[in-house]
Amino acid sequence: MILLTHESQWRGGTTAVAFGMFDRVHEGHAQLMRAANTLAALHDVTSVVYTFSSHPMATYAPQSVPPQIHTRSEKIRAIARMGVDVAVLRPFDRDYAAQPPEEFVRAFTQALHPRFVVIGFNYSFGCKGAGKAADMIALGRKYGFETRVVDEVRIGGEPVSSTRIRMAIAAGDMELVTRLLGRPYTLSGVVQRGKQLGRRLDFPTANLSIPAGKAIPPRGVYAARAWVRGLWMPAAVNIGTHPTAPEGAPTIEANLLDWNGGEFYGCHMRLCLYKRLREERRFDSLEALREEVMRNREQVRAYFARGGGAD
């Protein structure tokens, strides 16, 4: 996938462009990208995703930006996974936001040469979101492209939305999150030195800091898969402080079930969370905690053995 930071960087030919905020790439957004890919393949043009490099609220009210479901790198990875040819992650600033709807359309038309534009049923564009789906259809006739509008996607009888996904994350319902996103929820970062509690329990762990601005599930233990050093392995992931030995800041701590020795400090690790096993709680002793860790490890193995997390 070619990654651009401005539509003017495109030097290719005709395109099919999917528009959206894509601050979270869920099943609704996947439908937009699949439609663009299908149109591109049928008409021998290039599929493009057009989105922003940051949440628009970061420009006007940074304190009001909602917890993010994807970091920038996760967002790029999720878009690339959809098989699109090009992604435009454009900066969002006040000058850009002030464009009237037709000026916005004229600019991307001149740069991207769209034959097709794909938008969601509730897509808005231009200054204060004045442009709606009907306006894109009309402007498409004027500027020479065809607009395809994708209907609302519903799962479990309710619309798929960022708000619904954030609520499911906050509730620790990772199985619902997986259904809404079309893939498990991910936490990632560089492995850091923790408080060494895992070593004291004979279960060394790999630790991540809590990512700033990221939507974090409630404290507790989760069945997960970890990607580190080019390997996938099952993991029991603890989010919290370990109230039995509470010193230190909250962390994300991965107990890697098939770990066979060696250090991971400084390595990038990705954790896919599939199911919350229990809430965070305090144990009377480190020995009691160790027994619980052993039980949680077996729960993780049993979860995946039953087909949990199957693609």
Coordinates of N, CA and C in Angstrom, one line a residue, residues 95-272:
D95 N -7.7 25.7 8.3 CA -7.9 26.1 7.0 C -8.6 25.0 6.2
Y96 N -8.2 23.8 6.4 CA -8.8 22.7 5.7 C -10.2 22.6 6.1
A97 N -10.5 22.7 7.4 CA -11.9 22.6 7.9 C -12.8 23.7 7.4
A98 N -12.2 24.8 7.0 CA -13.0 26.0 6.6 C -13.5 25.9 5.1
Q99 N -13.0 24.9 4.4 CA -13.4 24.8 3.0 C -14.9 24.6 2.8
P100 N -15.5 25.3 1.9 CA -16.9 25.0 1.5 C -17.0 23.6 0.9
P101 N -18.1 22.9 0.9 CA -18.2 21.6 0.4 C -17.7 21.5 -1.1
E102 N -18.1 22.4 -1.9 CA -17.7 22.3 -3.3 C -16.2 22.5 -3.5
E103 N -15.6 23.3 -2.7 CA -14.1 23.5 -2.8 C -13.4 22.3 -2.4
F104 N -13.9 21.6 -1.4 CA -13.3 20.3 -0.9 C -13.4 19.3 -2.1
V105 N -14.5 19.2 -2.8 CA -14.7 18.3 -3.8 C -13.8 18.6 -5.0
R106 N -13.7 19.9 -5.4 CA -12.9 20.3 -6.5 C -11.4 20.0 -6.2
A107 N -10.9 20.2 -5.0 CA -9.5 19.9 -4.7 C -9.2 18.4 -4.8
F108 N -10.0 17.5 -4.3 CA -9.6 16.1 -4.3 C -9.9 15.6 -5.8
T109 N -10.8 16.2 -6.5 CA -11.1 15.7 -7.9 C -9.8 16.1 -8.7
Q110 N -9.3 17.3 -8.6 CA -8.1 17.7 -9.4 C -6.9 16.8 -9.0
A111 N -6.8 16.4 -7.8 CA -5.6 15.6 -7.3 C -5.7 14.1 -7.6
L112 N -6.9 13.5 -7.3 CA -7.0 12.1 -7.4 C -7.7 11.5 -8.6
H113 N -8.3 12.3 -9.4 CA -9.0 11.9 -10.7 C -10.0 10.8 -10.4
P114 N -10.9 11.0 -9.5 CA -11.8 9.8 -9.2 C -12.8 9.5 -10.3
R115 N -13.0 8.2 -10.6 CA -14.1 7.8 -11.4 C -15.2 7.4 -10.5
F116 N -14.9 7.0 -9.3 CA -15.9 6.6 -8.3 C -15.5 7.2 -6.9
V117 N -16.5 7.6 -6.2 CA -16.4 8.0 -4.8 C -17.3 7.2 -4.0
V118 N -16.8 6.6 -2.9 CA -17.6 5.7 -2.0 C -17.7 6.4 -0.6
I119 N -18.9 6.6 -0.1 CA -19.1 7.3 1.2 C -20.2 6.5 1.9
G120 N -20.2 6.7 3.3 CA -21.2 6.2 4.1 C -22.5 7.0 4.0
F121 N -23.6 6.4 4.5 CA -24.9 7.0 4.4 C -24.9 8.3 5.2
N122 N -24.1 8.4 6.2 CA -24.1 9.6 7.1 C -22.8 10.5 6.9
Y123 N -22.2 10.3 5.8 CA -20.9 11.1 5.6 C -21.2 12.6 5.4
S124 N -20.4 13.4 6.0 CA -20.5 14.9 5.8 C -19.2 15.4 5.5
F125 N -19.1 16.6 4.8 CA -17.9 17.1 4.3 C -18.0 18.6 4.2
G126 N -16.8 19.3 4.1 CA -16.8 20.7 4.0 C -17.0 21.4 5.3
C127 N -17.0 22.7 5.3 CA -17.1 23.5 6.5 C -18.3 23.2 7.4
K128 N -18.1 22.8 8.6 CA -19.1 22.4 9.6 C -20.0 21.3 9.1
G129 N -19.3 20.4 8.2 CA -20.1 19.2 7.8 C -21.3 19.6 6.9
A130 N -21.3 20.7 6.2 CA -22.4 21.2 5.5 C -22.8 20.3 4.3
G131 N -21.8 19.6 3.7 CA -22.1 18.7 2.6 C -22.5 17.3 3.1
K132 N -23.6 16.8 2.5 CA -24.1 15.5 2.8 C -24.0 14.6 1.6
A133 N -24.5 13.4 1.8 CA -24.4 12.4 0.7 C -25.1 12.9 -0.6
A134 N -26.3 13.5 -0.5 CA -27.0 14.0 -1.7 C -26.1 15.1 -2.4
D135 N -25.4 15.9 -1.6 CA -24.5 16.9 -2.2 C -23.4 16.3 -3.0
M136 N -22.8 15.2 -2.4 CA -21.7 14.5 -3.1 C -22.2 13.9 -4.4
I137 N -23.4 13.3 -4.4 CA -23.9 12.8 -5.6 C -24.1 13.9 -6.7
A138 N -24.6 15.0 -6.3 CA -24.8 16.1 -7.2 C -23.5 16.7 -7.7
L139 N -22.5 16.9 -6.8 CA -21.2 17.4 -7.2 C -20.5 16.4 -8.1
G140 N -20.7 15.1 -7.8 CA -20.1 14.1 -8.7 C -20.5 14.2 -10.1
R141 N -21.8 14.5 -10.3 CA -22.3 14.7 -11.7 C -21.6 15.9 -12.3
K142 N -21.3 16.9 -11.5 CA -20.7 18.2 -12.1 C -19.2 17.9 -12.4
Y143 N -18.5 17.2 -11.5 CA -17.1 17.0 -11.6 C -16.7 15.7 -12.3
G144 N -17.6 14.9 -12.7 CA -17.3 13.7 -13.5 C -17.0 12.4 -12.8
F145 N -17.6 12.2 -11.6 CA -17.4 10.9 -10.9 C -18.8 10.4 -10.4
E146 N -18.8 9.2 -10.2 CA -20.1 8.5 -9.7 C -19.9 8.3 -8.2
T147 N -21.0 8.6 -7.5 CA -21.0 8.4 -6.0 C -21.7 7.2 -5.7
R148 N -21.1 6.3 -4.9 CA -21.8 5.2 -4.3 C -21.9 5.4 -2.8
V149 N -23.1 5.2 -2.3 CA -23.4 5.4 -0.9 C -23.7 4.1 -0.2
V150 N -22.9 3.8 0.8 CA -23.0 2.5 1.5 C -23.9 2.6 2.7
D151 N -24.9 1.7 2.8 CA -25.9 1.7 3.9 C -25.3 1.4 5.2
E152 N -26.0 1.7 6.3 CA -25.6 1.4 7.6 C -25.4 -0.1 7.8
V153 N -24.3 -0.4 8.6 CA -24.0 -1.8 8.9 C -24.5 -2.1 10.3
R154 N -25.3 -3.2 10.5 CA -25.8 -3.5 11.8 C -25.3 -4.9 12.2
I155 N -24.9 -5.0 13.5 CA -24.5 -6.3 14.0 C -25.2 -6.5 15.3
G156 N -25.9 -7.7 15.5 CA -26.6 -7.9 16.7 C -27.8 -7.0 16.8
G157 N -28.4 -6.6 15.7 CA -29.6 -5.7 15.6 C -29.3 -4.2 15.9
E158 N -28.0 -3.8 16.1 CA -27.7 -2.4 16.4 C -26.6 -1.9 15.4
P159 N -26.6 -0.6 15.1 CA -25.6 -0.1 14.2 C -24.2 -0.3 14.8
V160 N -23.3 -0.5 13.9 CA -21.8 -0.5 14.2 C -21.4 1.0 14.2
S161 N -20.8 1.4 15.4 CA -20.3 2.7 15.5 C -19.1 2.8 16.5
S162 N -18.4 3.9 16.4 CA -17.3 4.1 17.3 C -17.8 4.1 18.8
T163 N -18.9 4.8 19.0 CA -19.4 4.9 20.3 C -19.7 3.5 20.9
R164 N -20.4 2.7 20.1 CA -20.7 1.3 20.5 C -19.4 0.5 20.8
I165 N -18.4 0.7 20.0 CA -17.2 0.0 20.2 C -16.5 0.4 21.5
R166 N -16.5 1.8 21.7 CA -15.9 2.3 23.0 C -16.6 1.8 24.2
M167 N -17.9 1.7 24.1 CA -18.7 1.2 25.2 C -18.4 -0.3 25.5
A168 N -18.2 -1.1 24.5 CA -17.9 -2.5 24.6 C -16.5 -2.6 25.2
I169 N -15.5 -1.8 24.8 CA -14.2 -1.8 25.4 C -14.2 -1.5 26.8
A170 N -15.0 -0.4 27.2 CA -15.1 0.0 28.6 C -15.7 -1.0 29.5
A171 N -16.6 -1.9 28.9 CA -17.2 -3.0 29.6 C -16.4 -4.2 29.7
G172 N -15.3 -4.3 28.9 CA -14.5 -5.5 28.9 C -15.1 -6.6 28.0
D173 N -16.0 -6.2 27.2 CA -16.7 -7.2 26.3 C -15.8 -7.4 25.0
M174 N -14.7 -8.0 25.1 CA -13.8 -8.1 24.0 C -14.3 -8.9 22.8
E175 N -15.2 -9.9 23.1 CA -15.8 -10.7 22.1 C -16.7 -9.9 21.2
L176 N -17.5 -9.0 21.8 CA -18.3 -8.1 21.0 C -17.4 -7.1 20.2
V177 N -16.4 -6.6 20.9 CA -15.4 -5.7 20.2 C -14.9 -6.4 18.9
T178 N -14.5 -7.6 19.1 CA -14.0 -8.4 17.9 C -15.0 -8.4 16.8
R179 N -16.3 -8.7 17.1 CA -17.3 -8.7 16.1 C -17.5 -7.4 15.4
L180 N -17.5 -6.3 16.2 CA -17.7 -5.0 15.6 C -16.5 -4.5 14.8
L181 N -15.3 -4.8 15.2 CA -14.1 -4.4 14.5 C -13.8 -5.4 13.3
G182 N -14.3 -6.6 13.4 CA -13.9 -7.6 12.4 C -12.6 -8.3 12.7
R183 N -12.0 -8.0 13.9 CA -10.7 -8.5 14.3 C -10.6 -8.2 15.8
P184 N -9.7 -8.8 16.5 CA -9.6 -8.5 18.0 C -9.0 -7.1 18.2
Y185 N -9.3 -6.6 19.4 CA -8.8 -5.3 19.8 C -7.3 -5.5 20.1
T186 N -6.5 -4.5 19.8 CA -5.1 -4.5 19.9 C -4.5 -3.5 20.8
L187 N -3.5 -3.9 21.6 CA -2.7 -3.0 22.3 C -1.2 -3.3 21.9
S188 N -0.4 -2.2 21.7 CA 0.9 -2.5 21.2 C 1.9 -1.4 21.8
G189 N 3.1 -1.8 21.7 CA 4.2 -0.9 22.2 C 5.5 -1.6 22.3
V190 N 6.5 -0.9 22.9 CA 7.8 -1.5 23.2 C 7.9 -2.1 24.5
V191 N 8.4 -3.3 24.6 CA 8.5 -4.0 25.9 C 9.4 -3.3 26.8
Q192 N 9.0 -3.0 28.1 CA 9.8 -2.3 29.0 C 10.0 -3.1 30.3
R193 N 10.9 -2.7 31.1 CA 11.2 -3.4 32.3 C 10.1 -3.1 33.3
G194 N 9.5 -4.1 33.9 CA 8.4 -3.9 34.9 C 8.9 -4.0 36.3
K195 N 8.0 -4.4 37.2 CA 8.4 -4.5 38.6 C 9.0 -5.8 39.0
Q196 N 9.2 -6.7 38.0 CA 9.8 -8.0 38.2 C 8.9 -9.0 39.0
L197 N 7.6 -8.7 39.1 CA 6.8 -9.6 39.9 C 6.7 -10.9 39.3
G198 N 6.6 -10.9 37.9 CA 6.5 -12.2 37.3 C 7.6 -13.2 37.6
R199 N 8.8 -12.6 37.7 CA 10.0 -13.4 38.0 C 9.9 -14.0 39.4
R200 N 9.4 -13.2 40.3 CA 9.2 -13.7 41.7 C 8.2 -14.8 41.7
L201 N 7.2 -14.9 40.7 CA 6.2 -15.9 40.7 C 6.7 -17.1 39.8
D202 N 7.9 -17.0 39.2 CA 8.4 -18.0 38.3 C 7.6 -18.0 36.9
F203 N 7.0 -16.8 36.6 CA 6.3 -16.7 35.3 C 6.7 -15.3 34.8
P204 N 8.0 -15.2 34.2 CA 8.4 -13.9 33.6 C 7.4 -13.4 32.6
T205 N 7.3 -12.1 32.6 CA 6.3 -11.4 31.7 C 6.9 -10.3 30.9
A206 N 6.2 -9.9 29.8 CA 6.6 -8.8 29.0 C 5.6 -7.7 29.2
N207 N 6.2 -6.5 29.5 CA 5.3 -5.4 30.0 C 5.3 -4.2 29.0
L208 N 4.1 -3.6 28.8 CA 3.9 -2.4 28.0 C 3.4 -1.3 28.9
S209 N 3.8 -0.1 28.6 CA 3.1 1.1 29.3 C 1.7 1.3 28.8
I210 N 0.9 1.9 29.6 CA -0.5 2.2 29.1 C -0.3 3.3 28.0
P211 N -0.8 3.1 26.8 CA -0.6 4.1 25.7 C -1.5 5.3 26.0
A212 N -0.9 6.5 25.9 CA -1.6 7.7 26.1 C -2.7 7.9 25.0
G213 N -3.9 8.3 25.5 CA -5.0 8.5 24.5 C -5.7 7.3 24.0
K214 N -5.3 6.1 24.3 CA -5.8 4.9 23.8 C -6.9 4.4 24.7
A215 N -8.0 3.9 24.1 CA -9.1 3.3 24.8 C -8.6 2.0 25.5
I216 N -8.6 1.9 26.8 CA -8.1 0.8 27.5 C -9.2 0.0 28.2
P217 N -9.3 -1.3 28.0 CA -10.3 -2.1 28.7 C -10.1 -2.0 30.2
P218 N -11.1 -2.4 31.0 CA -11.1 -2.3 32.4 C -10.0 -3.3 33.0
R219 N -9.5 -3.0 34.2 CA -8.5 -3.8 34.8 C -8.9 -5.2 35.0
G220 N -8.0 -6.1 34.8 CA -8.3 -7.5 34.9 C -7.4 -8.4 34.0
V221 N -7.8 -9.6 33.9 CA -7.0 -10.6 33.1 C -7.7 -11.0 31.8
Y222 N -7.0 -11.1 30.7 CA -7.5 -11.3 29.4 C -6.8 -12.5 28.7
A223 N -7.6 -13.3 28.0 CA -7.0 -14.3 27.0 C -6.6 -13.5 25.8
A224 N -5.4 -13.7 25.4 CA -4.8 -12.9 24.3 C -3.9 -13.7 23.5
R225 N -3.5 -13.2 22.3 CA -2.4 -13.7 21.6 C -1.4 -12.5 21.4
A226 N -0.1 -12.9 21.6 CA 1.0 -11.9 21.5 C 1.8 -12.1 20.3
W227 N 2.2 -11.0 19.6 CA 3.1 -11.1 18.5 C 4.4 -10.3 18.9
V228 N 5.4 -11.1 19.0 CA 6.7 -10.5 19.4 C 7.8 -11.3 18.8
R229 N 8.9 -10.6 18.3 CA 10.0 -11.3 17.6 C 9.6 -12.2 16.5
G230 N 8.5 -11.8 15.8 CA 8.1 -12.6 14.6 C 7.3 -13.9 15.0
L231 N 6.9 -14.0 16.2 CA 6.1 -15.2 16.6 C 4.8 -14.8 17.3
W232 N 3.8 -15.6 17.0 CA 2.5 -15.6 17.7 C 2.5 -16.6 18.9
M233 N 2.1 -16.2 20.0 CA 1.9 -17.1 21.1 C 0.8 -16.7 22.0
P234 N 0.1 -17.7 22.6 CA -1.0 -17.4 23.6 C -0.4 -16.7 24.8
A235 N -1.3 -15.8 25.4 CA -0.8 -15.0 26.6 C -2.0 -14.8 27.5
A236 N -1.7 -14.7 28.8 CA -2.6 -14.2 29.8 C -2.2 -12.8 30.1
V237 N -3.0 -11.8 29.8 CA -2.6 -10.4 29.9 C -3.3 -9.8 31.0
N238 N -2.5 -9.2 31.9 CA -3.1 -8.5 33.1 C -3.0 -7.0 32.8
I239 N -4.1 -6.3 32.9 CA -4.1 -4.8 32.8 C -4.4 -4.3 34.2
G240 N -3.5 -3.5 34.8 CA -3.7 -3.0 36.1 C -2.4 -2.8 36.9
T241 N -2.6 -2.9 38.2 CA -1.4 -2.6 39.1 C -1.0 -3.8 39.9
H242 N -1.7 -4.9 39.9 CA -1.4 -6.0 40.8 C -1.6 -5.6 42.2
P243 N -2.8 -5.5 42.7 CA -3.0 -4.9 44.1 C -2.4 -5.8 45.2
T244 N -2.0 -7.0 44.8 CA -1.3 -7.9 45.8 C 0.1 -7.3 46.1
A245 N 0.7 -6.7 45.0 CA 2.0 -6.1 45.1 C 1.9 -4.8 44.4
P246 N 1.3 -3.8 45.0 CA 0.8 -2.6 44.2 C 1.8 -1.5 43.9
E247 N 3.1 -1.7 44.2 CA 4.0 -0.6 43.9 C 4.1 -0.4 42.3
G248 N 4.3 0.8 41.9 CA 4.4 1.1 40.5 C 3.1 1.5 39.8
A249 N 3.3 2.1 38.6 CA 2.2 2.6 37.8 C 1.4 1.4 37.2
P250 N 0.2 1.6 36.8 CA -0.5 0.6 36.0 C 0.2 0.2 34.7
T251 N 0.2 -1.1 34.4 CA 0.8 -1.5 33.2 C 0.0 -2.6 32.5
I252 N 0.4 -2.9 31.3 CA -0.1 -4.0 30.5 C 0.9 -5.1 30.6
E253 N 0.6 -6.2 31.2 CA 1.6 -7.3 31.5 C 1.2 -8.6 30.8
A254 N 2.0 -9.1 29.9 CA 1.7 -10.3 29.2 C 2.5 -11.5 29.7
N255 N 1.8 -12.5 30.2 CA 2.4 -13.7 30.6 C 2.3 -14.7 29.4
L256 N 3.5 -14.8 28.7 CA 3.6 -15.6 27.4 C 3.6 -17.1 27.7
L257 N 2.6 -17.8 27.3 CA 2.5 -19.2 27.7 C 3.6 -20.1 27.1
D258 N 4.0 -19.8 25.8 CA 5.0 -20.6 25.2 C 6.3 -20.0 25.1
W259 N 6.6 -19.1 26.0 CA 7.9 -18.4 26.1 C 8.9 -19.4 26.5
N260 N 10.1 -19.4 25.8 CA 11.1 -20.4 26.0 C 12.4 -19.8 26.4
G261 N 12.3 -18.7 27.0 CA 13.6 -18.0 27.5 C 14.0 -16.9 26.6
G262 N 14.9 -16.0 27.1 CA 15.3 -14.9 26.3 C 14.6 -13.6 26.7
E263 N 15.3 -12.5 26.4 CA 14.7 -11.2 26.8 C 14.0 -10.5 25.7
F264 N 12.9 -9.8 26.0 CA 12.1 -9.0 25.0 C 12.3 -7.5 25.2
Y265 N 13.1 -7.1 26.2 CA 13.2 -5.6 26.4 C 13.6 -4.9 25.1
G266 N 12.9 -3.8 24.8 CA 13.2 -3.1 23.6 C 12.5 -3.6 22.3
C267 N 11.9 -4.8 22.4 CA 11.2 -5.3 21.2 C 9.8 -4.7 21.1
H268 N 9.3 -4.6 19.9 CA 7.9 -4.2 19.8 C 7.0 -5.4 19.9
M269 N 5.9 -5.3 20.7 CA 4.9 -6.3 20.9 C 3.5 -5.9 20.6
R270 N 2.8 -6.8 20.0 CA 1.3 -6.5 19.8 C 0.5 -7.5 20.5
L271 N -0.5 -7.1 21.2 CA -1.4 -8.0 22.0 C -2.8 -7.9 21.4
C272 N -3.3 -9.0 21.0 CA -4.7 -9.1 20.5 C -5.6 -9.7 21.7

